[in-house]
Amino acid sequence: MSKEFNGRIALDVRDSVADWSPYERPKAREGAPNVLIVLYDDTGMAAWSPYGGRINMPTMDRLAANGLTYTQWHTTALCSPTRSCFLTGRNHHKNGIGVIMEGTNGFPGLSGRIPEECAPISHLLQDNGYSTFWVGKDHDVPEEDVAGGGARRQWPVQQGFDRFYGFLGGETNQWYPDLVEDNKFIDQPSKPEDGYHLSKDLADQALRMLRDQHASNPSKPWYLWFCPGANHAPHHAPQEYIDKYKGVFDDGYEAYREWVLARMIEKGIMPEGTQLTPINPMPEDQANPADWVRPWDELSDDEKKLFARFAEVYAGFSEYTDAQVGRIVDYLEETGQLDNTIIFYCADNGASGEGSPNGSVNEGKIFGGYPDDEQENLRMVDKLGSPDTYNHYPTGWAAAFSTPYRMFKRYVYQGGVCDPMVIHWPAGISAKGEIRNQYHHSTDVVATILDVCGVSMPEEYNGVAQRPLDGVSMRYSFDASADGASEKHTQYYEMFGNRGIWHDGWKAVTEHGPVSGKGDFENDVWQLFHTDVDRSEAHDVAAEHPEKLEELKRLWMAEAQRNLVLPLNDLQVIGNPKDFETFINMEFHVPVPPSGQYTYYPGTTEVPERSAANVHGVSYKVLAEVDTTADTEGVIFAHGSRFGGHAMFVKDGQLTYAYNFLGIPPEADVSAPLPTPGKHIFGVEFTKTGTGQYREATGPLKLYIDDELVAQQDIRTVLGHFSLCGEGLCIGYDSGDAVSKQYQGSRFDYTGGRIKKVVFDIADDAYVDLEAHLAAAMARD
């Protein structure tokens, strides 16, 4: 025990004196505030109403009116890295998370493993008398650990959170999410037809945790990290919220940029004279075609209608989620907790440009390297945001919502790293409704929370010497003037080979597109911006100030070496075979069984896609050993969703194998009558005999009952994953969103018989098919 026992121990307890002091849990300091962090995803500064945007955010407006709105608060340009900064207060490469978890490799800054030298704030607050809760998105768990049988070391509960409810991956279907509660995967509590949406569910769970806390230990302060799926794709929202924005974006994204910049200047978010940057600013030799913005006036009328609807859905998604945050804020006010709760309302990176120049009704096509069908998209315009779509807006809206800056998420220009941040704390901030222009970064949030809570970062934690915090507390800015001096002086940036450094009002950035495959970093062209007078980075002044540029280049290298940034990785894994092979040789591999076979049993928790047998781009066999009766029906196995997947099931006396290619009709179904009741082997065999125009595998699919071939059809199979995250392999049921239209609307459990086991065999292609590896690589961005 850490404290000495000062009671008295005699033979008889009647003669003894108890002493509870060695066993008491630590208490927070008197008056310590509660902490609520609301961390959205994929949101540019120009999207939301407190910053002049058209997306109404009543809860955020309310907090801004009684708190502070920061105009120069920055992130890392990507979600996993930024979230790691929120967790530890160290720079993202020091956390081993210099990139998203799907892109990690075997170097210290990109390992995906948070080192013990970077203890998370949740442990420190836990040890100092706080209850700690995490609700919503994680995306800081190593990819191979996102599984029922995965290691739990980097799951939230092991990271110092008393409770967790949410999802571990980078995104999830908002109508049919993949959910974890504490340390186990769970089914969603209800379905969309019953009013389910993830944003509401997350708020329900957060309120439950806070009510339980208040009921049982009201004097104990708490820390809640609330991370909705918004505004990451897929953009899903109740229809009434989407309809609020009908016609609001009909003028297009270029007109929006002009309109919103004027509003931002009027509100004091941007200085007078701030200029717009080009909507396609990258040099031709660095520009990524997938990040191109199509000029609005070159779109057809139908395209304009579709593109505007994409933005309406995104806006409805954002406002609906803000309304759920409002429920939490209302509860805090009703229970007298709001005044002494410090609230950070913010986003983790700029608007997402991953929707391609045309947007998509199913972003799985984008990540699978398969083009959208414009006519199909147009037919789905009125279903965008519903369970029938998995939509993402086009790059033009990413540029618009990042006004007035260059580019968006993934780039270290301001469009990727400058994000909204409102801080509300009536008990600790006297200023109301004011702007703060001090320069800050996501690493500063931990330092700020520790400061206001009266907790210090120890030099050693659990016997391990700790790396110093990289952030500085923002508390000095609470009662400073809007333009008071910043106490932060330097911040480096790096993402996928795109580099930047800010130092005391100057910023240098390389003209090096992320994931460009260019390499040749020594010869990068650097731009220089005097951000104190050019907030939007509109004017490159490198030629006028060569000495300043050289100073910042040297500073970047020093920061890179101090923060474990090297080696730089801009590998172009799509279309560059050499880079691709380099990438797959570096990434962590879950070993394929020597037999090439994976055996699954009923009762197994859903197996996440990257931990399951990989049937993408390869030949494969699936054999199910089952007992059937006259009443048998249901799913034998299912993997994926209505937007892509495959399943074997029994329905209406037929055995069917369905392959759903990216949700594109018609579904490929092979069926045969169910045999007489008894023990049987049901099998499918796909033999890859070729590839299509977009590298999708093609070949014959055969359905077997015992040793008899009962049906055959030529099919094509998905090269990329069925989903970016979630919708894993299920045995004996289909979780969430059904693969096949033949049984949509339920889990369709296997009944009236028994599944003994299901075996996936990919032995022929287990080691040699590079296209299978490419499938995994295509979703890394």
PDB file of C-alpha atoms in Angstrom, residues 604-711:
ATOM      1  CA  THR A 604     -18.292 -16.548 -32.459  1.00  0.00           C
ATOM      2  CA  THR A 605     -18.385 -12.774 -32.118  1.00  0.00           C
ATOM      3  CA  GLU A 606     -18.463 -10.933 -35.451  1.00  0.00           C
ATOM      4  CA  VAL A 607     -14.948 -11.113 -36.963  1.00  0.00           C
ATOM      5  CA  PRO A 608     -13.748  -7.733 -38.291  1.00  0.00           C
ATOM      6  CA  GLU A 609     -12.854  -7.801 -41.949  1.00  0.00           C
ATOM      7  CA  ARG A 610      -9.130  -7.264 -41.579  1.00  0.00           C
ATOM      8  CA  SER A 611      -8.945 -10.186 -39.125  1.00  0.00           C
ATOM      9  CA  ALA A 612     -11.100 -12.519 -41.206  1.00  0.00           C
ATOM     10  CA  ALA A 613     -10.205 -14.759 -44.132  1.00  0.00           C
ATOM     11  CA  ASN A 614      -9.390 -12.471 -47.065  1.00  0.00           C
ATOM     12  CA  VAL A 615     -11.489 -13.459 -50.084  1.00  0.00           C
ATOM     13  CA  HIS A 616     -10.793 -10.254 -52.019  1.00  0.00           C
ATOM     14  CA  GLY A 617      -9.187 -10.579 -55.420  1.00  0.00           C
ATOM     15  CA  VAL A 618      -8.351 -14.283 -54.917  1.00  0.00           C
ATOM     16  CA  SER A 619      -9.747 -17.730 -55.509  1.00  0.00           C
ATOM     17  CA  TYR A 620     -11.477 -19.195 -52.477  1.00  0.00           C
ATOM     18  CA  LYS A 621     -13.613 -22.028 -51.175  1.00  0.00           C
ATOM     19  CA  VAL A 622     -16.120 -21.955 -48.308  1.00  0.00           C
ATOM     20  CA  LEU A 623     -17.364 -25.213 -46.796  1.00  0.00           C
ATOM     21  CA  ALA A 624     -20.100 -25.357 -44.168  1.00  0.00           C
ATOM     22  CA  GLU A 625     -20.746 -28.523 -42.159  1.00  0.00           C
ATOM     23  CA  VAL A 626     -24.411 -28.388 -41.116  1.00  0.00           C
ATOM     24  CA  ASP A 627     -27.342 -30.410 -39.842  1.00  0.00           C
ATOM     25  CA  THR A 628     -30.674 -29.608 -41.479  1.00  0.00           C
ATOM     26  CA  THR A 629     -34.304 -30.388 -40.732  1.00  0.00           C
ATOM     27  CA  ALA A 630     -37.527 -29.811 -42.601  1.00  0.00           C
ATOM     28  CA  ASP A 631     -37.755 -26.416 -40.863  1.00  0.00           C
ATOM     29  CA  THR A 632     -34.206 -25.181 -41.486  1.00  0.00           C
ATOM     30  CA  GLU A 633     -33.752 -21.579 -42.556  1.00  0.00           C
ATOM     31  CA  GLY A 634     -31.411 -18.672 -41.908  1.00  0.00           C
ATOM     32  CA  VAL A 635     -27.904 -17.421 -42.533  1.00  0.00           C
ATOM     33  CA  ILE A 636     -25.008 -19.887 -42.447  1.00  0.00           C
ATOM     34  CA  PHE A 637     -22.414 -17.133 -42.849  1.00  0.00           C
ATOM     35  CA  ALA A 638     -22.540 -13.494 -43.903  1.00  0.00           C
ATOM     36  CA  HIS A 639     -19.850 -10.905 -44.428  1.00  0.00           C
ATOM     37  CA  GLY A 640     -20.528  -7.305 -45.423  1.00  0.00           C
ATOM     38  CA  SER A 641     -23.726  -5.343 -45.954  1.00  0.00           C
ATOM     39  CA  ARG A 642     -26.112  -4.111 -48.627  1.00  0.00           C
ATOM     40  CA  PHE A 643     -23.186  -2.042 -49.962  1.00  0.00           C
ATOM     41  CA  GLY A 644     -21.032  -5.091 -50.649  1.00  0.00           C
ATOM     42  CA  GLY A 645     -20.605  -8.578 -49.227  1.00  0.00           C
ATOM     43  CA  HIS A 646     -21.405 -12.258 -49.583  1.00  0.00           C
ATOM     44  CA  ALA A 647     -23.576 -14.718 -47.693  1.00  0.00           C
ATOM     45  CA  MET A 648     -24.809 -18.293 -47.680  1.00  0.00           C
ATOM     46  CA  PHE A 649     -28.315 -18.886 -46.362  1.00  0.00           C
ATOM     47  CA  VAL A 650     -31.388 -21.105 -46.473  1.00  0.00           C
ATOM     48  CA  LYS A 651     -34.758 -19.565 -47.328  1.00  0.00           C
ATOM     49  CA  ASP A 652     -37.996 -20.962 -48.699  1.00  0.00           C
ATOM     50  CA  GLY A 653     -36.498 -24.434 -49.089  1.00  0.00           C
ATOM     51  CA  GLN A 654     -33.551 -23.153 -51.143  1.00  0.00           C
ATOM     52  CA  LEU A 655     -29.849 -23.069 -50.367  1.00  0.00           C
ATOM     53  CA  THR A 656     -28.478 -19.784 -51.742  1.00  0.00           C
ATOM     54  CA  TYR A 657     -25.074 -18.177 -52.024  1.00  0.00           C
ATOM     55  CA  ALA A 658     -25.341 -14.443 -52.737  1.00  0.00           C
ATOM     56  CA  TYR A 659     -22.503 -12.188 -53.830  1.00  0.00           C
ATOM     57  CA  ASN A 660     -23.312  -8.495 -53.559  1.00  0.00           C
ATOM     58  CA  PHE A 661     -20.818  -6.538 -55.669  1.00  0.00           C
ATOM     59  CA  LEU A 662     -20.571  -3.062 -54.075  1.00  0.00           C
ATOM     60  CA  GLY A 663     -24.337  -2.821 -53.820  1.00  0.00           C
ATOM     61  CA  ILE A 664     -24.641  -2.673 -57.622  1.00  0.00           C
ATOM     62  CA  PRO A 665     -27.660  -4.598 -58.899  1.00  0.00           C
ATOM     63  CA  PRO A 666     -28.290  -7.265 -59.856  1.00  0.00           C
ATOM     64  CA  GLU A 667     -27.084  -9.358 -56.938  1.00  0.00           C
ATOM     65  CA  ALA A 668     -25.342 -12.573 -58.040  1.00  0.00           C
ATOM     66  CA  ASP A 669     -27.316 -15.475 -56.561  1.00  0.00           C
ATOM     67  CA  VAL A 670     -26.757 -19.194 -57.065  1.00  0.00           C
ATOM     68  CA  SER A 671     -29.388 -21.481 -55.548  1.00  0.00           C
ATOM     69  CA  ALA A 672     -30.517 -25.073 -55.348  1.00  0.00           C
ATOM     70  CA  PRO A 673     -33.262 -26.944 -53.479  1.00  0.00           C
ATOM     71  CA  LEU A 674     -32.388 -27.958 -49.943  1.00  0.00           C
ATOM     72  CA  PRO A 675     -31.563 -31.684 -49.683  1.00  0.00           C
ATOM     73  CA  THR A 676     -33.363 -34.125 -47.419  1.00  0.00           C
ATOM     74  CA  PRO A 677     -32.849 -33.436 -43.711  1.00  0.00           C
ATOM     75  CA  GLY A 678     -29.606 -34.674 -42.203  1.00  0.00           C
ATOM     76  CA  LYS A 679     -25.885 -33.995 -42.134  1.00  0.00           C
ATOM     77  CA  HIS A 680     -24.532 -32.146 -45.149  1.00  0.00           C
ATOM     78  CA  ILE A 681     -21.615 -30.150 -46.505  1.00  0.00           C
ATOM     79  CA  PHE A 682     -22.667 -26.976 -48.299  1.00  0.00           C
ATOM     80  CA  GLY A 683     -19.861 -25.418 -50.308  1.00  0.00           C
ATOM     81  CA  VAL A 684     -18.978 -22.638 -52.725  1.00  0.00           C
ATOM     82  CA  GLU A 685     -15.897 -22.385 -54.879  1.00  0.00           C
ATOM     83  CA  PHE A 686     -14.810 -19.263 -56.730  1.00  0.00           C
ATOM     84  CA  THR A 687     -11.975 -19.635 -59.220  1.00  0.00           C
ATOM     85  CA  LYS A 688     -10.362 -16.432 -60.326  1.00  0.00           C
ATOM     86  CA  THR A 689      -9.718 -16.726 -64.056  1.00  0.00           C
ATOM     87  CA  GLY A 690      -9.263 -13.056 -64.923  1.00  0.00           C
ATOM     88  CA  THR A 691      -9.594  -9.432 -63.919  1.00  0.00           C
ATOM     89  CA  GLY A 692     -11.977  -6.766 -65.105  1.00  0.00           C
ATOM     90  CA  GLN A 693     -11.329  -3.205 -66.173  1.00  0.00           C
ATOM     91  CA  TYR A 694     -10.993  -2.051 -62.561  1.00  0.00           C
ATOM     92  CA  ARG A 695      -8.953  -5.059 -61.356  1.00  0.00           C
ATOM     93  CA  GLU A 696     -12.001  -6.809 -59.944  1.00  0.00           C
ATOM     94  CA  ALA A 697     -11.597 -10.600 -59.987  1.00  0.00           C
ATOM     95  CA  THR A 698     -13.774 -12.537 -62.410  1.00  0.00           C
ATOM     96  CA  GLY A 699     -14.473 -16.230 -62.827  1.00  0.00           C
ATOM     97  CA  PRO A 700     -16.916 -19.084 -62.212  1.00  0.00           C
ATOM     98  CA  LEU A 701     -18.678 -19.529 -58.885  1.00  0.00           C
ATOM     99  CA  LYS A 702     -19.853 -23.069 -58.138  1.00  0.00           C
ATOM    100  CA  LEU A 703     -22.348 -24.145 -55.467  1.00  0.00           C
ATOM    101  CA  TYR A 704     -22.060 -27.644 -54.036  1.00  0.00           C
ATOM    102  CA  ILE A 705     -24.269 -29.773 -51.813  1.00  0.00           C
ATOM    103  CA  ASP A 706     -22.100 -32.571 -50.461  1.00  0.00           C
ATOM    104  CA  ASP A 707     -20.070 -33.700 -53.484  1.00  0.00           C
ATOM    105  CA  GLU A 708     -22.603 -32.638 -56.113  1.00  0.00           C
ATOM    106  CA  LEU A 709     -22.300 -29.460 -58.192  1.00  0.00           C
ATOM    107  CA  VAL A 710     -25.810 -27.997 -58.038  1.00  0.00           C
ATOM    108  CA  ALA A 711     -25.448 -24.505 -59.552  1.00  0.00           C
TER     109      ALA A 711
END
